[in-house]
CSV table of C-alpha atoms in Angstrom, one decimal:
chain,number,residue,atom,x,y,z
A,14,MET,CA,-0.2,1.3,18.5
A,15,THR,CA,1.6,1.0,15.4
A,16,ALA,CA,0.5,0.4,12.1
A,17,LEU,CA,2.4,-2.9,12.1
A,18,GLU,CA,1.5,-4.2,15.3
A,19,ARG,CA,-2.0,-4.7,13.7
A,20,PHE,CA,-0.3,-7.4,10.9
A,21,PRO,CA,-1.4,-10.8,12.2
A,22,SER,CA,0.9,-13.0,14.1
A,23,PRO,CA,3.7,-14.8,11.6
A,24,PHE,CA,1.3,-18.4,12.8
A,25,MET,CA,-1.8,-16.3,11.4
A,26,MET,CA,-0.3,-14.8,8.2
A,27,LYS,CA,1.1,-18.6,7.3
A,28,LYS,CA,-2.4,-19.3,7.9
A,29,ILE,CA,-3.8,-16.6,6.0
A,30,LYS,CA,-1.1,-17.1,3.0
A,31,GLU,CA,-1.8,-20.9,2.8
A,32,ALA,CA,-5.9,-19.8,2.4
A,33,CYS,CA,-4.6,-17.0,-0.5
A,34,HIS,CA,-2.8,-20.2,-2.0
A,35,GLN,CA,-5.5,-22.6,-2.2
A,36,PHE,CA,-8.2,-20.2,-3.8
A,37,LYS,CA,-5.5,-18.2,-5.8
A,38,THR,CA,-6.4,-15.2,-4.5
A,39,LYS,CA,-3.5,-12.3,-3.7
A,40,LEU,CA,-2.6,-11.1,-0.3
A,41,LEU,CA,-2.4,-7.3,-0.9
A,42,VAL,CA,-1.3,-4.6,2.4
A,43,GLY,CA,-3.9,-2.4,2.9
A,44,ILE,CA,-2.3,1.2,3.1
A,45,GLY,CA,-5.4,4.5,4.1
A,46,GLY,CA,-8.8,4.1,3.5
A,47,ALA,CA,-11.5,4.6,6.6
A,48,GLY,CA,-10.2,8.1,7.6
A,49,ARG,CA,-6.5,6.8,8.4
A,50,SER,CA,-5.5,8.8,4.6
A,51,MET,CA,-4.1,11.6,6.6
A,52,HIS,CA,-0.7,11.3,6.4
A,53,LEU,CA,-0.6,10.3,2.2
A,54,PRO,CA,-0.9,13.7,1.4
A,55,GLY,CA,2.6,14.8,3.1
A,56,VAL,CA,4.2,11.3,1.8
A,57,SER,CA,3.8,11.7,-1.6
A,58,GLU,CA,4.8,16.3,-1.7
A,59,SER,CA,8.4,15.7,-3.0
A,60,ALA,CA,9.7,13.4,-5.1
A,61,ARG,CA,12.1,12.0,-2.5
A,62,LYS,CA,9.6,11.5,-0.1
A,63,ARG,CA,7.2,9.3,-2.5
A,64,LYS,CA,10.5,7.7,-3.6
A,65,ARG,CA,11.2,6.7,0.2
A,66,PHE,CA,7.2,5.9,0.8
A,67,ALA,CA,7.8,3.5,-2.2
A,68,LYS,CA,11.1,1.7,-1.6
A,69,GLU,CA,9.4,1.4,2.1
A,70,VAL,CA,6.4,0.1,0.6
A,71,SER,CA,8.1,-2.8,-1.4
A,72,THR,CA,10.7,-3.7,1.5
A,73,LEU,CA,7.7,-4.6,3.1
A,74,ILE,CA,5.5,-6.3,0.7
A,75,GLU,CA,8.5,-8.7,0.2
A,76,ARG,CA,9.3,-9.0,3.5
A,77,GLU,CA,6.0,-10.4,4.4
A,78,GLY,CA,6.2,-12.3,1.3
A,79,LEU,CA,2.5,-10.3,0.6
A,80,ASP,CA,1.2,-9.7,-3.5
A,81,GLY,CA,0.5,-6.3,-3.5
A,82,VAL,CA,-0.4,-3.0,-1.8
A,83,ASP,CA,-3.8,-1.8,-2.0
A,84,ILE,CA,-3.4,2.2,-1.5
A,85,ASN,CA,-7.0,4.0,-0.3
A,86,TRP,CA,-6.7,7.6,-0.3
A,87,GLU,CA,-9.5,9.0,0.7
A,88,THR,CA,-9.2,12.6,-1.4
A,89,PRO,CA,-10.9,16.0,-0.3
A,90,GLN,CA,-13.4,16.6,-3.1
A,91,GLY,CA,-12.0,18.3,-6.5
A,92,SER,CA,-8.6,16.9,-5.9
A,93,MET,CA,-8.1,13.7,-8.2
A,94,PRO,CA,-5.5,15.8,-10.6
A,95,THR,CA,-2.9,15.3,-7.8
A,96,TYR,CA,-4.0,12.2,-6.7
A,97,VAL,CA,-3.1,11.0,-10.4
A,98,LEU,CA,-0.2,12.3,-10.3
A,99,GLU,CA,1.0,11.7,-7.0
A,100,VAL,CA,-0.2,7.7,-6.6
A,101,GLY,CA,0.7,7.5,-10.0
A,102,THR,CA,4.3,8.1,-9.7
A,103,VAL,CA,4.2,6.2,-6.6
A,104,ARG,CA,3.1,3.0,-8.2
A,105,SER,CA,5.5,3.3,-10.9
A,106,ILE,CA,8.6,3.3,-8.1
A,107,ILE,CA,6.8,0.2,-6.4
A,108,GLN,CA,6.5,-1.7,-9.5
A,109,VAL,CA,10.3,-0.8,-10.6
A,110,TYR,CA,11.1,-1.9,-6.9
A,111,LEU,CA,9.1,-5.4,-7.4
A,112,ARG,CA,8.7,-5.8,-10.8
A,113,GLN,CA,5.0,-6.5,-10.2
A,114,SER,CA,1.4,-4.5,-10.9
A,115,VAL,CA,0.3,-2.7,-7.5
A,116,VAL,CA,-3.7,-2.3,-6.8
A,117,VAL,CA,-4.9,1.6,-5.9
A,118,ALA,CA,-8.6,3.0,-4.8
A,119,ARG,CA,-9.4,6.1,-4.6
A,120,THR,CA,-12.4,7.9,-2.6
A,121,GLU,CA,-13.2,11.2,-2.8
A,122,ALA,CA,-14.4,12.5,0.5
A,123,VAL,CA,-18.4,13.4,0.4
A,124,GLY,CA,-19.5,17.3,0.8
């Protein structure tokens, strides 16, 4: 199963977007979280990879008519400085592509 196979069908996306509009809420794509953050360190290890990731996320947001992205990067304990630099760079690149803000969540692993 790929990540995009988890996306709702076009019919359901239309209904979801209608509900978001009706209730004045934002519709975001979620990346990472719940044990699915393992590839984010590799994506962020170089400026080239961060830029490619940001461009692909931006393309997905535009194509699907979403309002932004929630990057839920579960990081090892004590890695906050690296996380801030890497995600801050990705956020900045996406904001340039989309001209909109980006929501980012961080969860530090316990133990």
